[in-house]
XYZ file of C-alpha atoms in Angstrom:
342
model
C -11.999 22.483 -1.138
C -14.044 19.595 -2.434
C -15.943 17.654 0.201
C -17.549 14.972 -1.956
C -14.380 13.128 -2.944
C -12.634 10.026 -1.638
C -11.890 11.509 1.792
C -15.581 12.050 2.445
C -16.376 8.534 1.254
C -14.194 6.942 3.925
C -16.923 7.260 6.549
C -19.432 5.589 4.233
C -17.084 2.704 3.498
C -16.310 2.274 7.191
C -19.982 2.243 8.132
C -20.766 -0.214 5.357
C -17.969 -2.476 6.546
C -19.245 -2.297 10.116
C -22.793 -3.163 8.999
C -21.576 -6.127 6.994
C -19.482 -7.253 9.948
C -22.516 -7.171 12.262
C -24.603 -9.071 9.740
C -21.885 -11.678 9.501
C -21.557 -11.946 13.274
C -25.218 -12.912 13.467
C -24.726 -15.794 11.037
C -22.209 -17.792 13.069
C -19.532 -19.729 11.230
C -19.036 -18.686 7.623
C -19.580 -22.266 6.447
C -23.062 -22.301 8.007
C -24.307 -19.187 6.204
C -26.410 -19.463 3.031
C -24.562 -16.469 1.622
C -20.811 -16.938 1.578
C -18.997 -14.241 3.527
C -15.404 -13.559 2.617
C -12.973 -11.127 4.250
C -10.037 -9.274 2.689
C -7.771 -7.482 5.179
C -5.859 -4.828 3.265
C -3.805 -1.689 3.806
C -5.309 1.751 3.865
C -4.865 3.306 0.371
C -6.582 0.353 -1.356
C -10.064 1.246 -0.101
C -11.423 2.574 -3.393
C -9.768 -0.095 -5.514
C -11.151 -3.014 -3.502
C -14.561 -1.395 -3.257
C -14.646 -1.540 -7.070
C -12.846 -4.885 -7.357
C -15.221 -6.587 -4.923
C -18.167 -5.579 -7.108
C -16.346 -6.950 -10.152
C -15.455 -10.199 -8.421
C -18.943 -10.679 -6.950
C -20.403 -10.532 -10.482
C -17.767 -12.994 -11.702
C -18.483 -15.364 -8.822
C -22.245 -15.178 -9.395
C -21.789 -15.936 -13.103
C -19.423 -18.835 -12.453
C -21.166 -20.429 -9.461
C -24.757 -19.184 -9.431
C -24.286 -18.052 -5.828
C -23.948 -14.729 -4.082
C -20.851 -13.792 -2.132
C -20.631 -11.095 0.523
C -17.226 -9.436 0.438
C -15.950 -7.621 3.528
C -12.929 -5.334 3.354
C -10.823 -3.993 6.199
C -8.204 -1.233 5.935
C -5.455 0.289 8.056
C -1.696 0.601 8.273
C -0.186 -2.541 6.761
C 1.812 -3.497 9.846
C -1.186 -2.874 12.072
C -3.394 -4.966 9.798
C -0.918 -7.854 9.917
C -0.919 -7.729 13.710
C -4.720 -7.720 13.754
C -4.769 -10.980 11.765
C -2.204 -12.534 14.090
C -4.360 -11.472 17.027
C -7.544 -13.013 15.618
C -8.956 -10.943 12.739
C -10.720 -13.652 10.681
C -9.202 -12.716 7.301
C -9.558 -15.167 4.431
C -6.951 -13.259 2.424
C -4.561 -10.413 3.104
C -3.546 -7.823 0.498
C -0.881 -5.834 2.302
C 1.687 -3.186 1.458
C 4.797 -5.324 1.722
C 5.870 -8.940 1.887
C 7.374 -8.666 5.354
C 3.960 -8.020 6.890
C 2.643 -11.231 5.337
C 5.756 -13.090 6.463
C 4.940 -12.068 10.038
C 1.539 -13.773 9.646
C 3.288 -16.822 8.176
C 5.650 -16.882 11.181
C 2.593 -16.906 13.450
C 1.526 -20.160 11.782
C -1.476 -18.789 9.880
C -0.057 -18.845 6.325
C 1.711 -21.811 4.746
C 5.281 -21.560 3.500
C 5.770 -20.722 -0.162
C 3.014 -18.112 -0.331
C 5.273 -15.685 -2.237
C 5.405 -18.101 -5.185
C 1.729 -19.080 -5.045
C 0.661 -16.273 -7.399
C 2.351 -14.585 -10.328
C 5.062 -11.923 -10.055
C 5.973 -12.594 -6.433
C 2.292 -12.519 -5.502
C 2.129 -8.826 -6.431
C -0.782 -8.268 -8.859
C -0.153 -4.508 -8.991
C 2.697 -2.204 -8.031
C 3.253 1.442 -7.192
C 6.098 3.779 -6.317
C 6.815 6.664 -3.981
C 6.342 10.289 -5.062
C 5.967 13.717 -3.482
C 2.674 15.579 -3.310
C 2.992 19.358 -2.895
C 0.514 22.205 -2.847
C -0.164 24.128 -6.028
C 2.697 26.503 -6.813
C 5.227 24.369 -4.911
C 6.396 27.393 -2.902
C 9.276 25.512 -1.269
C 10.639 24.457 -4.678
C 10.671 20.753 -3.886
C 11.965 18.653 -6.782
C 14.040 15.853 -5.216
C 15.010 14.175 -1.946
C 17.696 16.745 -1.195
C 15.064 19.474 -1.018
C 13.417 17.644 1.880
C 16.450 18.376 4.064
C 16.096 22.155 3.743
C 15.324 24.193 6.811
C 11.656 25.143 7.043
C 10.315 22.295 4.856
C 7.526 20.502 6.706
C 7.061 16.847 5.715
C 4.107 14.531 6.250
C 4.843 10.784 6.137
C 3.483 7.785 8.033
C 5.363 5.766 10.649
C 7.431 2.774 9.390
C 6.594 0.944 12.612
C 2.943 0.645 11.576
C 2.769 1.537 7.864
C 4.120 -0.445 4.936
C 3.994 2.632 2.729
C 6.238 4.417 5.225
C 8.824 1.645 4.885
C 8.867 2.129 1.112
C 9.250 5.903 1.683
C 12.261 5.384 3.908
C 13.986 2.926 1.585
C 13.528 5.212 -1.421
C 15.184 8.056 0.509
C 17.967 5.728 1.640
C 18.669 4.617 -1.938
C 18.996 8.245 -3.032
C 21.473 8.856 -0.215
C 23.373 5.666 -1.038
C 23.916 6.696 -4.646
C 24.735 10.314 -3.842
C 27.155 9.597 -0.991
C 28.845 6.554 -2.583
C 27.929 4.171 0.236
C 29.312 6.412 2.975
C 26.970 5.183 5.701
C 27.658 8.033 8.120
C 26.708 10.617 5.487
C 23.725 8.517 4.421
C 22.413 8.385 7.974
C 22.918 12.124 8.442
C 21.068 12.853 5.188
C 18.052 10.686 5.977
C 18.074 11.948 9.559
C 17.822 15.505 8.198
C 14.741 14.461 6.229
C 13.048 12.935 9.257
C 13.947 15.902 11.439
C 11.664 17.867 9.108
C 8.711 15.511 9.588
C 5.849 17.493 11.082
C 3.333 14.659 11.559
C 3.952 10.908 11.447
C 0.593 9.136 11.134
C 0.063 5.411 11.668
C -0.924 4.756 8.038
C -0.622 6.203 4.542
C -4.270 7.253 4.312
C -4.031 9.011 7.658
C -0.995 10.913 6.378
C -2.913 11.949 3.265
C -5.790 13.152 5.420
C -3.366 15.200 7.521
C -1.903 16.828 4.403
C -5.045 17.262 2.302
C -7.936 17.654 4.716
C -6.104 19.212 7.656
C -3.818 21.383 5.518
C -0.637 20.527 7.393
C 2.833 20.320 5.857
C 4.510 21.420 2.637
C 5.032 17.963 1.129
C 3.511 14.529 1.522
C 5.604 11.414 0.885
C 2.975 9.295 -0.803
C 2.137 6.217 -2.767
C 1.882 7.238 -6.428
C -1.687 5.937 -6.558
C -2.645 8.006 -3.513
C -1.106 11.151 -5.016
C -2.821 10.637 -8.381
C -6.140 10.047 -6.668
C -5.720 13.323 -4.795
C -4.963 15.194 -8.037
C -8.138 13.771 -9.553
C -10.319 14.650 -6.584
C -8.839 18.118 -5.977
C -7.994 19.499 -9.433
C -5.631 22.455 -9.415
C -4.898 22.279 -5.692
C -1.887 19.963 -5.675
C 1.090 18.948 -7.811
C 2.834 15.598 -8.117
C 6.642 15.623 -8.008
C 8.504 12.500 -9.106
C 11.958 12.308 -7.485
C 15.006 11.309 -9.523
C 15.186 7.999 -7.658
C 12.306 6.046 -6.176
C 11.441 2.433 -5.464
C 9.251 -0.209 -7.072
C 6.714 -0.824 -4.334
C 5.283 -4.340 -4.589
C 2.189 -4.850 -2.430
C 1.734 -8.560 -1.743
C -1.286 -10.838 -1.481
C -1.757 -14.188 0.240
C -4.344 -16.668 1.475
C -4.576 -16.869 5.256
C -4.614 -20.660 5.140
C -5.548 -21.294 8.768
C -8.669 -19.116 8.500
C -9.590 -20.166 4.953
C -9.434 -23.849 5.938
C -11.586 -23.198 9.005
C -14.079 -21.101 7.029
C -14.261 -23.404 4.023
C -13.110 -20.589 1.733
C -9.746 -21.902 0.521
C -10.948 -22.386 -3.064
C -12.669 -18.992 -3.151
C -9.594 -17.311 -1.675
C -7.393 -18.690 -4.432
C -9.846 -17.632 -7.129
C -10.287 -14.160 -5.578
C -6.549 -13.489 -5.694
C -5.994 -15.110 -9.095
C -8.755 -12.962 -10.588
C -6.689 -9.877 -9.724
C -4.387 -10.904 -12.607
C -7.105 -10.954 -15.281
C -7.061 -8.195 -17.889
C -10.313 -6.737 -16.568
C -9.013 -6.532 -13.004
C -5.617 -5.244 -14.160
C -7.306 -2.401 -16.013
C -9.381 -1.665 -12.935
C -6.134 -1.410 -10.931
C -4.767 1.024 -13.520
C -7.942 3.090 -13.368
C -7.391 3.354 -9.600
C -3.801 4.473 -10.223
C -2.035 1.249 -9.328
C 0.516 0.081 -11.879
C -0.768 -3.162 -13.458
C 1.770 -5.988 -13.185
C 0.719 -7.106 -16.665
C 3.161 -5.220 -18.904
C 0.733 -5.001 -21.820
C -1.980 -3.471 -19.641
C 0.558 -1.215 -17.913
C 1.549 0.221 -21.288
C -2.076 1.190 -21.865
C -1.595 3.628 -18.945
C 1.629 5.187 -20.211
C -0.014 8.622 -20.087
C -0.886 8.109 -16.416
C 2.390 6.815 -15.009
C 5.960 8.000 -15.461
C 7.383 4.726 -16.736
C 10.875 6.192 -17.163
C 11.546 6.909 -13.473
C 14.651 5.259 -11.980
C 13.283 2.618 -9.600
C 15.318 0.512 -7.217
C 13.744 -2.686 -5.870
C 13.619 -4.465 -2.537
C 16.293 -6.810 -3.906
C 18.729 -3.890 -3.684
C 18.287 -4.164 0.083
C 18.682 -7.952 0.226
C 14.954 -8.722 0.277
C 12.346 -7.779 2.859
C 13.562 -9.921 5.735
C 17.010 -8.338 5.609
C 15.638 -4.855 4.927
C 13.348 -5.060 7.941
C 16.134 -6.330 10.170
C 18.539 -3.622 8.988
C 16.157 -0.678 9.006
C 12.905 -1.178 10.897
C 13.415 -3.685 13.716
C 13.816 -2.265 17.207
C 17.083 -0.323 17.503
C 17.780 -0.662 13.765
C 18.692 2.253 11.471
C 15.307 3.989 11.524
C 15.268 4.093 15.329
C 18.868 5.291 15.310
C 18.360 8.175 12.913
C 14.933 9.182 14.257
C 16.323 9.541 17.771
C 19.070 11.948 16.659
């Protein structure tokens, strides 16, 4: 198995982030440093994309302003990352897996109202969807959600309590059950419960789940972000297969300025430019190259050979929006807790 791919680079990225963080800590307030330091708190599968994007943006900023900018990135489960910002992580921007996690930061008083409309396309510069990653040969014959309920199928998926990607996984499975059982909630709960009864390991974040499946060799199928699955296929050719289920969900990772921190740090203008630049053609193509679906339709069509653009995708609107979806499914004692305790 390859050892020089993205999994092995995680340690390097983490060490680099720690070094930058220590350098920043020695400079005091960001506004007092000669070199501007800027922090993006993101969710875990975006590591490689933002490593590349930060280099792109730093060149853009240097060309536009004649100054250097030091870009720090932080990664983890989306829900965990949101809590870290609420608890004091000095993020200038957040680029998280789902809008609800950013809303929790807004509710803590750190982000101003209206953030969802501040940037184009519901402040989602790129999208993804949920797919299955199986080992080469697909011995368990997994082709759709129903196959995940079979006895002996071992599933790897992260925990919806800490991972935004896991919430998208759950909702995609629920939508399949909804359509196949004609809104019979009892049957829907039993079906999704059968899936989660087959979960072997439930990691705190999507990248941790991928590590469990790929590096540790556990499980028959990984419920994964499409971008994470495609990255694995690229790094481990011939070892895995991507399975697109008949029904999935349009996953819309959201971005926002953490206004309280950006105002304190004097980075409000940079934060807006950093997030707006994600919508430029150059950045959109970079997202596509890192297996995120560009939100720009013209650029997305350039990657028609990469993505299955014909897949049936529901949206978060089918669940009444994120606030309602979280209340119905992921709050304490909501549907996820109910079916997972069966």
